[in-house]
PDB file of C-alpha atoms in Angstrom:
ATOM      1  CA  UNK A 523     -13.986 -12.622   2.854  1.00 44.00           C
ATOM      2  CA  UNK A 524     -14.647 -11.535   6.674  1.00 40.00           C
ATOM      3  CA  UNK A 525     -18.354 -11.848   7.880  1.00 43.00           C
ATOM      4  CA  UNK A 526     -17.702 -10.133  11.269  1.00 53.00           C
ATOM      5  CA  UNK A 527     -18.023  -6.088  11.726  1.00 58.00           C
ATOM      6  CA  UNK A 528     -14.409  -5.414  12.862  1.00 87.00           C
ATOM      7  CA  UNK A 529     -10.955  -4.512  11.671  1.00 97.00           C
ATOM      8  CA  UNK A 530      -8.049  -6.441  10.264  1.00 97.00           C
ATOM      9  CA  UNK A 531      -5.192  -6.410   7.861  1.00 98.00           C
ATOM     10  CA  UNK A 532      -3.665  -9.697   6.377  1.00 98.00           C
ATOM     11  CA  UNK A 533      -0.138  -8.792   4.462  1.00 98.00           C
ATOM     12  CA  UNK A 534       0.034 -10.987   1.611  1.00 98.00           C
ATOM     13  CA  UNK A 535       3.464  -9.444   0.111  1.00 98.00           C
ATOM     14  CA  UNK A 536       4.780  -6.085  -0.089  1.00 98.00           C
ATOM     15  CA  UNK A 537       2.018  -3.672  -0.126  1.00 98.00           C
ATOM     16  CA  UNK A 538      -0.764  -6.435  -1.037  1.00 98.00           C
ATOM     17  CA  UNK A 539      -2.963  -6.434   1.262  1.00 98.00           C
ATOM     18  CA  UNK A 540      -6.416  -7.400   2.560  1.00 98.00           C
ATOM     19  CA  UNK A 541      -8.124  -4.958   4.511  1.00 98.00           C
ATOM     20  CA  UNK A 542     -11.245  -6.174   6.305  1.00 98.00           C
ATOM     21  CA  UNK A 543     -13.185  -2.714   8.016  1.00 97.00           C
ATOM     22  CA  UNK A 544     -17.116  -4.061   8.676  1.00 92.00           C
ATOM     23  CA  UNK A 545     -17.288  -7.133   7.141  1.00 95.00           C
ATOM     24  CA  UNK A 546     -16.011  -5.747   4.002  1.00 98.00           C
ATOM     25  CA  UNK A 547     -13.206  -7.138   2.472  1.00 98.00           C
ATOM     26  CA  UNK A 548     -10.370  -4.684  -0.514  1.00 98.00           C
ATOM     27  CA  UNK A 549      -7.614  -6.085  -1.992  1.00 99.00           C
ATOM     28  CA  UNK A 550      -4.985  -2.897  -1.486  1.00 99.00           C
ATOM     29  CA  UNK A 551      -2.441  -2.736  -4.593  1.00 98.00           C
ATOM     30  CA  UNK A 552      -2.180  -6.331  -6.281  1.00 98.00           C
ATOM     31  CA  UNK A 553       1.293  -7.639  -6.706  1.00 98.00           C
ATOM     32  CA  UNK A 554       0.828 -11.467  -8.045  1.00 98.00           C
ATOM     33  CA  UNK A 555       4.098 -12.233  -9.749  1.00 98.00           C
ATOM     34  CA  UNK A 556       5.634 -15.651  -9.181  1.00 98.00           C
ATOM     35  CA  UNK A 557       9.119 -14.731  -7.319  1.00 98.00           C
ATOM     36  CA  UNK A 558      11.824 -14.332  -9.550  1.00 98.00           C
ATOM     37  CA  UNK A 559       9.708 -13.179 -12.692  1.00 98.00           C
ATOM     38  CA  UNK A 560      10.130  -9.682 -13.050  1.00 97.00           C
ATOM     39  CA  UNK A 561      13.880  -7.712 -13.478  1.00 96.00           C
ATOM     40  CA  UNK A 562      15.301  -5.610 -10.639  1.00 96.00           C
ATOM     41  CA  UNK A 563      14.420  -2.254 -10.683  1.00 95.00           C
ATOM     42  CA  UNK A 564      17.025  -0.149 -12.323  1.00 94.00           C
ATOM     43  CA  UNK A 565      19.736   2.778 -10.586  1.00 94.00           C
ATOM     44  CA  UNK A 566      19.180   0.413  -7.324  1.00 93.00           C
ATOM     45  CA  UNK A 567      21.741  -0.719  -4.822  1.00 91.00           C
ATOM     46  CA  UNK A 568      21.282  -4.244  -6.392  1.00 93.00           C
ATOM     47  CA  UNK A 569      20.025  -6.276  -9.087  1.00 94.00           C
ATOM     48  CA  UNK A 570      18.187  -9.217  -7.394  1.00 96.00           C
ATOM     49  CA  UNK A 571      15.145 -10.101  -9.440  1.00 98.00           C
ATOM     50  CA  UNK A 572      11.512  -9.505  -8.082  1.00 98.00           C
ATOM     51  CA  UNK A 573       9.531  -9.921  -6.133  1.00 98.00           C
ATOM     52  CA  UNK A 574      12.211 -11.670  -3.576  1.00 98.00           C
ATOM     53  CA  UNK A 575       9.528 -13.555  -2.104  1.00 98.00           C
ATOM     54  CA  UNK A 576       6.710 -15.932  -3.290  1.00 98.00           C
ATOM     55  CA  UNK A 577       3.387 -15.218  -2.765  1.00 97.00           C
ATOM     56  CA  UNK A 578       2.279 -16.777   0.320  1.00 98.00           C
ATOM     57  CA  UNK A 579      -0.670 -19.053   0.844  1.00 97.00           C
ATOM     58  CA  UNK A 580      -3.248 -16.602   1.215  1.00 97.00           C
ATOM     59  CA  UNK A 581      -6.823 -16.667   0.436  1.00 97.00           C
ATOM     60  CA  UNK A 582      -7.121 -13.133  -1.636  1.00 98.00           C
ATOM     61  CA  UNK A 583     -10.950 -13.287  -1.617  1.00 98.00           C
ATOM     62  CA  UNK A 584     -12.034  -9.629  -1.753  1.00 98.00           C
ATOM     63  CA  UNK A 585     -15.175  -7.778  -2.123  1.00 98.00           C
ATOM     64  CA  UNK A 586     -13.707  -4.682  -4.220  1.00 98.00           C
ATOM     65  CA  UNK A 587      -9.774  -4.049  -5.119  1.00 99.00           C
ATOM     66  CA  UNK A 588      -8.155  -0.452  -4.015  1.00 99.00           C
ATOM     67  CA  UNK A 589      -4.997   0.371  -6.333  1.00 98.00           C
ATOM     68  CA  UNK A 590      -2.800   3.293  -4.516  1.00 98.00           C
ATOM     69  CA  UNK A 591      -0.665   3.787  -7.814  1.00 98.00           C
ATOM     70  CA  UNK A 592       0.338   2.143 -11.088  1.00 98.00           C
ATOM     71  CA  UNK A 593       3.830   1.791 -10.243  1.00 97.00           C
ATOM     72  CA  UNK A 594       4.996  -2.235 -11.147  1.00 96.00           C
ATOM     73  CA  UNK A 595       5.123  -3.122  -7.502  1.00 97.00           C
ATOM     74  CA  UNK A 596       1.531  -1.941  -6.774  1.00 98.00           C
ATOM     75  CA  UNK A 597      -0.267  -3.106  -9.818  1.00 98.00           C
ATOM     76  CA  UNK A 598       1.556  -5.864 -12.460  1.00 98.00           C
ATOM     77  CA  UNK A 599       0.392  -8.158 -15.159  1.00 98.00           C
ATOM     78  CA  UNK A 600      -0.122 -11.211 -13.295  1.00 98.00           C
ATOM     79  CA  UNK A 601      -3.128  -9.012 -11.297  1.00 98.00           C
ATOM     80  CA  UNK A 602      -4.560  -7.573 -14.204  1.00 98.00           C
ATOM     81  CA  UNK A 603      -5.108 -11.220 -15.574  1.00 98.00           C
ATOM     82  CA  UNK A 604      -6.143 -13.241 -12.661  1.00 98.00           C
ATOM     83  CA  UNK A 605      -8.618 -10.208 -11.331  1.00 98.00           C
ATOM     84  CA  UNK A 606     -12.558 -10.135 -12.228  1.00 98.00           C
ATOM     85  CA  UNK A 607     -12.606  -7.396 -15.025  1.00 98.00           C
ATOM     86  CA  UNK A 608     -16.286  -6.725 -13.440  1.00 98.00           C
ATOM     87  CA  UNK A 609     -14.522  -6.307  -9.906  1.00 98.00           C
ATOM     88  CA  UNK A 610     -15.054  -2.746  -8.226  1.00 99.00           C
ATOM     89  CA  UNK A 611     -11.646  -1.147  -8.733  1.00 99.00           C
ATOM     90  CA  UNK A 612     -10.853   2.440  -6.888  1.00 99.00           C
ATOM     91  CA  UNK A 613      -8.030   4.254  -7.898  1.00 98.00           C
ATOM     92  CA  UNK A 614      -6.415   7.696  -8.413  1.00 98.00           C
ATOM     93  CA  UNK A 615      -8.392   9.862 -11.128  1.00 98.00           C
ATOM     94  CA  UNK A 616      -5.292   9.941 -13.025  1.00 97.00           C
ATOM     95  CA  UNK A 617      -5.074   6.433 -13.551  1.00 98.00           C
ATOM     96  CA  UNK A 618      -8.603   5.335 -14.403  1.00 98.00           C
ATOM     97  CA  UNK A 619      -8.373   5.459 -18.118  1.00 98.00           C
ATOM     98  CA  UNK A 620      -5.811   2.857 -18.052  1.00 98.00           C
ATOM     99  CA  UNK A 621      -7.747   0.351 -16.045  1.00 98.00           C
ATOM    100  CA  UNK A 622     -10.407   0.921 -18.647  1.00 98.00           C
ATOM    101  CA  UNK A 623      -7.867   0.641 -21.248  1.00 98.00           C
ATOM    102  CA  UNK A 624      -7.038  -2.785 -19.450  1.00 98.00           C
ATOM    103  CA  UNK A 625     -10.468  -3.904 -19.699  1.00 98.00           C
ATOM    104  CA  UNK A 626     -11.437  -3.486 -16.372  1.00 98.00           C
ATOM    105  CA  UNK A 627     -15.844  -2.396 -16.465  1.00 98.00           C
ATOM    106  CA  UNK A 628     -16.162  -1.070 -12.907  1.00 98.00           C
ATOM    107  CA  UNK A 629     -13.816   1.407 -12.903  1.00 98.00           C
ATOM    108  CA  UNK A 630     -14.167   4.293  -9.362  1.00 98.00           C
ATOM    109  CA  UNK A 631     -11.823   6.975  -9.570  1.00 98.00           C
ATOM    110  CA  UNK A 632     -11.972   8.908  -6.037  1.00 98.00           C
ATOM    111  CA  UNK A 633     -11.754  12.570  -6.552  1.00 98.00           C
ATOM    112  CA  UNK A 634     -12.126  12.862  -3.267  1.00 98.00           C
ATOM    113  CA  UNK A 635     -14.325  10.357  -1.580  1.00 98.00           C
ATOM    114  CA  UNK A 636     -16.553   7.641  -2.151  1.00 98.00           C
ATOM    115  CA  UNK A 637     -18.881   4.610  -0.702  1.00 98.00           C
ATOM    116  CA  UNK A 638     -18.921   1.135  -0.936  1.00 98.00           C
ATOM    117  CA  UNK A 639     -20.979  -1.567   1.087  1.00 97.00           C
ATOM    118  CA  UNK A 640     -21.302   0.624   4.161  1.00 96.00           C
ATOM    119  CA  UNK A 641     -17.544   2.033   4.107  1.00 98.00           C
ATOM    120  CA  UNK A 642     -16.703   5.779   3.270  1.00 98.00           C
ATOM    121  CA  UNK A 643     -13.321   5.558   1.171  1.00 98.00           C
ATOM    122  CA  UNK A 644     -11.558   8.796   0.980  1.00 98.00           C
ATOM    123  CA  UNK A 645      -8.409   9.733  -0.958  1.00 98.00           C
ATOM    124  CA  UNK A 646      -5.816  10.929   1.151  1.00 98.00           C
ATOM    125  CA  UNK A 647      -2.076  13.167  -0.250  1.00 98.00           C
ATOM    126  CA  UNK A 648       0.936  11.061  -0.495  1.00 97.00           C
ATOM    127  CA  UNK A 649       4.711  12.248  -1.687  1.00 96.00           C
ATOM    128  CA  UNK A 650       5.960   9.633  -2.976  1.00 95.00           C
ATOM    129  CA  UNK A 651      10.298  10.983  -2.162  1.00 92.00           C
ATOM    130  CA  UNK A 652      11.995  14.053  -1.912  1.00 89.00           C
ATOM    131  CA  UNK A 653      12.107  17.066  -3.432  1.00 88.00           C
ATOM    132  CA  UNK A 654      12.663  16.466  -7.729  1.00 86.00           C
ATOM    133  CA  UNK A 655      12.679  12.722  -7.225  1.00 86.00           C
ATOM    134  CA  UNK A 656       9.032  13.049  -5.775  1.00 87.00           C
ATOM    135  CA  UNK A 657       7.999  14.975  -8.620  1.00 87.00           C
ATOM    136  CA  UNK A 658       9.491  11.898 -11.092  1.00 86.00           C
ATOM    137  CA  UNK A 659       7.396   9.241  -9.586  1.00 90.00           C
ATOM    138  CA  UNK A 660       4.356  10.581 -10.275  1.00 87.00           C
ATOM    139  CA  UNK A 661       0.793  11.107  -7.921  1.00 94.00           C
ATOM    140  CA  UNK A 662       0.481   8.690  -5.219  1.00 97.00           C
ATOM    141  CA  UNK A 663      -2.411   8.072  -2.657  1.00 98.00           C
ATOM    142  CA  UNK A 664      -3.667   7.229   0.435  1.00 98.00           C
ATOM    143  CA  UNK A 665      -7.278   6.065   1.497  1.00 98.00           C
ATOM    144  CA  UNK A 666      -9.011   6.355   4.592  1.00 98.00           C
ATOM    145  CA  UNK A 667     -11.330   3.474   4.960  1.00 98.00           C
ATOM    146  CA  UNK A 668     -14.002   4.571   7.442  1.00 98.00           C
ATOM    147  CA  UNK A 669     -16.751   1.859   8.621  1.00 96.00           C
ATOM    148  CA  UNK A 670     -17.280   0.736  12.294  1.00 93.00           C
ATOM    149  CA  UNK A 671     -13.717   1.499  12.651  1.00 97.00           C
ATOM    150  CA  UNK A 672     -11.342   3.618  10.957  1.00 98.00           C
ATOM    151  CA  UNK A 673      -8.079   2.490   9.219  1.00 98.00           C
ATOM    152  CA  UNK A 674      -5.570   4.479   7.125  1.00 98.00           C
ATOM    153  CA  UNK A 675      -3.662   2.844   4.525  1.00 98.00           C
ATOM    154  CA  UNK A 676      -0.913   5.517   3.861  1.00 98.00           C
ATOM    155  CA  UNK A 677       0.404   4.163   0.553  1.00 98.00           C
ATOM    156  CA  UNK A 678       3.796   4.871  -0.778  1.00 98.00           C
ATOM    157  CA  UNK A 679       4.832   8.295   0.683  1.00 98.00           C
ATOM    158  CA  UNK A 680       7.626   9.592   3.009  1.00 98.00           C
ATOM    159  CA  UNK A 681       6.795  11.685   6.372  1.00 98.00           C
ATOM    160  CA  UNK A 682       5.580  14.941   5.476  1.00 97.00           C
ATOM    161  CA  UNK A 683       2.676  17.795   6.844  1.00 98.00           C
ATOM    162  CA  UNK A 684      -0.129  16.372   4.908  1.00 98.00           C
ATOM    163  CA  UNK A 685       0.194  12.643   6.466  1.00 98.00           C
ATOM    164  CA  UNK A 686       0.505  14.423   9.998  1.00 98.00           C
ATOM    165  CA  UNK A 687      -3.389  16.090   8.923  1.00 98.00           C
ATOM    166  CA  UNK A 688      -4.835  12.663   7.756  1.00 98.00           C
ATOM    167  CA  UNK A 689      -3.927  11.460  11.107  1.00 98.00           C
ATOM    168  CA  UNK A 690      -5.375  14.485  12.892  1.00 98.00           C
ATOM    169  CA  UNK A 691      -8.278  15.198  10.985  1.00 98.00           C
ATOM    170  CA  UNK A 692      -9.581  11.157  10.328  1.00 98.00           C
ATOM    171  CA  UNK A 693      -8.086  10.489  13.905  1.00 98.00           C
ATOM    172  CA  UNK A 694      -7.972   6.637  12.872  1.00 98.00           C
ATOM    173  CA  UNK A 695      -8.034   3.287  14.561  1.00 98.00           C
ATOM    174  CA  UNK A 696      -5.019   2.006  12.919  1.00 98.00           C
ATOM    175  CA  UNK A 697      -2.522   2.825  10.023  1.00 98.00           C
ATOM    176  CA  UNK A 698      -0.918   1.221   7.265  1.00 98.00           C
ATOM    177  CA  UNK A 699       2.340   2.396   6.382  1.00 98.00           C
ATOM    178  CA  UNK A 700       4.734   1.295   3.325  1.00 98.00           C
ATOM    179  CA  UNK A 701       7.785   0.951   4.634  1.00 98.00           C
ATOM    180  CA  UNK A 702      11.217  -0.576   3.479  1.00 98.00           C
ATOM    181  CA  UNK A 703      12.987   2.980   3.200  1.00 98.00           C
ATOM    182  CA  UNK A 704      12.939   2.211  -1.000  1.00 97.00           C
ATOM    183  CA  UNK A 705      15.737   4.142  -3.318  1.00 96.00           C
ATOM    184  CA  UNK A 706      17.720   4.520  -5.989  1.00 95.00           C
ATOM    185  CA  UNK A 707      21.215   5.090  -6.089  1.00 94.00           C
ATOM    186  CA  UNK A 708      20.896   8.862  -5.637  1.00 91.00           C
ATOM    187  CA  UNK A 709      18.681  10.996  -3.444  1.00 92.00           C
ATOM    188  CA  UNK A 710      16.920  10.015  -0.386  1.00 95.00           C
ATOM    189  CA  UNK A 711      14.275   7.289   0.444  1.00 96.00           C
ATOM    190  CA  UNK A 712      11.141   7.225  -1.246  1.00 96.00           C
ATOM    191  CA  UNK A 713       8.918   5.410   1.086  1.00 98.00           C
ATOM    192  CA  UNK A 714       9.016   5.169   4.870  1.00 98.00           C
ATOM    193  CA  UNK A 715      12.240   4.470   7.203  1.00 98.00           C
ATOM    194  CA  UNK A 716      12.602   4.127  10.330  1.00 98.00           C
ATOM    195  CA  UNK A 717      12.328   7.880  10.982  1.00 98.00           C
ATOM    196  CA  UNK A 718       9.342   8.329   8.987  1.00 98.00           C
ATOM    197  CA  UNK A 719       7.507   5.623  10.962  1.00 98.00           C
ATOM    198  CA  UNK A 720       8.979   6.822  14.149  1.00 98.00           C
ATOM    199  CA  UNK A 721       7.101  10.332  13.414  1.00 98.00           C
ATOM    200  CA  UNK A 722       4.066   8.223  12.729  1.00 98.00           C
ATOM    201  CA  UNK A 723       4.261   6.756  15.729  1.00 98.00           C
ATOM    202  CA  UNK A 724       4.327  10.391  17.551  1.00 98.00           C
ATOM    203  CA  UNK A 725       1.610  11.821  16.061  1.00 98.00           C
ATOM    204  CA  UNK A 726      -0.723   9.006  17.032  1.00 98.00           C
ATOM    205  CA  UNK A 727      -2.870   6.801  18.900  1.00 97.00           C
ATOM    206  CA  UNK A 728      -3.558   4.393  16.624  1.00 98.00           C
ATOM    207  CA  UNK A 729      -2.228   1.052  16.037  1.00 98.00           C
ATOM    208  CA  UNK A 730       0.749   1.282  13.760  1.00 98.00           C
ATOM    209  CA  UNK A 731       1.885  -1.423  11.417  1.00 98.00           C
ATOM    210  CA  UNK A 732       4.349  -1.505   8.514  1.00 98.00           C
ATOM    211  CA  UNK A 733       4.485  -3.665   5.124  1.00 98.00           C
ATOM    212  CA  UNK A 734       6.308  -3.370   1.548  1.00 98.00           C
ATOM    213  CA  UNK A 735       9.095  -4.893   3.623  1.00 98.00           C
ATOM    214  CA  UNK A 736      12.280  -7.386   2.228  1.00 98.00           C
ATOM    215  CA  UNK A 737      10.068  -7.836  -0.919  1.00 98.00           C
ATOM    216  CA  UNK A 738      11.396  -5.987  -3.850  1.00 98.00           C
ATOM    217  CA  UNK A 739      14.793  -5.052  -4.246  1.00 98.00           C
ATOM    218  CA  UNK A 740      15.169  -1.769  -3.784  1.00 97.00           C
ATOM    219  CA  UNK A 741      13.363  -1.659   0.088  1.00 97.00           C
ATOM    220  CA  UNK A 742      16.964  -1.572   1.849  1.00 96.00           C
ATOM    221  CA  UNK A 743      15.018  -1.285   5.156  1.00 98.00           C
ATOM    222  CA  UNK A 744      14.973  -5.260   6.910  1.00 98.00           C
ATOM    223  CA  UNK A 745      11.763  -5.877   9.279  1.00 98.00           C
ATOM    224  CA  UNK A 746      14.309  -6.973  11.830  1.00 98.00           C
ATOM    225  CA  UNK A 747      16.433  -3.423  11.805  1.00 98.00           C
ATOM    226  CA  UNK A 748      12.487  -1.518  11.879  1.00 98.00           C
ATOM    227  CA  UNK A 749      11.432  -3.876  14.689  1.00 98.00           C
ATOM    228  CA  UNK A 750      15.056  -2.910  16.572  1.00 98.00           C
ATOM    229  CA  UNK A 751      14.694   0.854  15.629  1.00 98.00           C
ATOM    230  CA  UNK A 752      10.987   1.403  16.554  1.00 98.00           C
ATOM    231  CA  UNK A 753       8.893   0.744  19.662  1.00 97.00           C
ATOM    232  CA  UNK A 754       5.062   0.149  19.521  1.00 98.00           C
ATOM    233  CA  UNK A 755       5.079  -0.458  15.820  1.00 98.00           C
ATOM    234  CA  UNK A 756       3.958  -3.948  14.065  1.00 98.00           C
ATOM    235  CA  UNK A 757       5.700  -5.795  11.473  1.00 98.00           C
ATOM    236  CA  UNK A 758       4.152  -8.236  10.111  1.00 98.00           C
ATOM    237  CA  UNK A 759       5.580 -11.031   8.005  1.00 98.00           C
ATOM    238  CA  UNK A 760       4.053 -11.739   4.538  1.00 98.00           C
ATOM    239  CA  UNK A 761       0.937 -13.873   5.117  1.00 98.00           C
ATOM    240  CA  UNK A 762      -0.155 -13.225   8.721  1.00 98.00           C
ATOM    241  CA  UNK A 763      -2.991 -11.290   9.800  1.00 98.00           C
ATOM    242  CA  UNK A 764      -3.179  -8.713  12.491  1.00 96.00           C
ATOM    243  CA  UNK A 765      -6.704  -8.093  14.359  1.00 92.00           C
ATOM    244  CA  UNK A 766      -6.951  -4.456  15.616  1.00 87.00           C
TER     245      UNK A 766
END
């Protein structure tokens, strides 16, 4: 955990993260599976097992844990039993029955915003695809983590009008984005490509950065073809930390 009073992001894998705003310290969407251990996901473009990657050698100290959705690649088994069941845990409304149901006592489902050791969290729209497929995967998040500095994780969602209004309205210091242009073999990405983060990188000042890269198998999207496709943007690799 981070004693000083600034901003910074370490990727740990896929859209695990640790996100440091004022000294406080969440664990964004826990993926802890040893690489190999879980099957592909199905009606994908191929049928390597996940994750891809091992976990990295990270410290995961964290002061609270922030899940954006239940989908396998956000939240999995190996999380639910290494984590604290007494740990703060802040999730979509429609999911906080089932972390109960997990045995998890400190439970904050974020209707719309909430407060935790001097940082504002508030719950931001997400579309998770396109068109019917969106509607399939279910409600997915975003949160705006506001301290001494302001950083939006975007969680898994595609370009649309309401991200555009986050950025406008929270006008933060940097932004998150899930990239890795995930699909199945019909229908369009569900998470950010290259044009999504290009649109992100438009519509603001902030420092961009992209993750959920080259770990599961259906993100199609390679950090080196973002990096070659985008300018101003940061891609980290799994296990480093950026300092905003």
């Amino acid at each position: 955990m981070s004693t000083d009073t600034g901003l910074d992001v370490t990727l740990v894998r896929n859209a695990t993260v640790l996100a440091t705003v004022g000294g406080t310290t969440f664990l964004v969407d826990p993926l802890f599976a040893e690489q190999g251990a879980t099957p592909p996901i199905d009606d994908t473009p191929n049928d390597r097992r996940n994750p891809l990657v091992p976990m990295p050698d990270v410290d995961t100290s964290h002061d609270a844990v922030i899940v954006t959705h239940r989908h396998p690649d956000h939240w999995d088994e190996p999380a639910r039993e290494t984590l604290d069941d007494d740990v703060p845990l802040f999730c979509q409304p429609e999911e906080a029955d089932a972390f109960v149901d997990e045995g998890f006592t400190d439970v904050r489902p974020v209707e719309e915003t909430a407060s935790f050791d001097g940082v504002t969290l508030r719950r931001t729209p997400g579309r998770h695809g396109h068109g019917e497929l969106a509607e399939r995967m279910g409600p997915v998040s975003g949160f705006v983590l506001d301290g001494d500095e302001t950083l939006y994780v975007a969680g898994d969602t595609v370009w649309y009008e309401p991200v555009a209004e986050t950025l406008a309205e929270f006008d933060p210091d940097a932004v998150l984005l899930n990239g890795g242009a995930a699909r199945f073999n019909q229908g369009e990405p569900i998470t950010m490509g290259v044009d999504d983060v290009a649109a992100v990188r438009e519509a603001t000042d902030a420092t961009v950065a992209v993750v959920h890269m080259e770990a599961i198998n259906h993100c199609l999207l390679s950090r080196e073809e973002l990096r070659a496709e985008t300018a101003d943007v940061l891609v980290p690799e799994d296990g480093e930390r950026i300092e905003f």
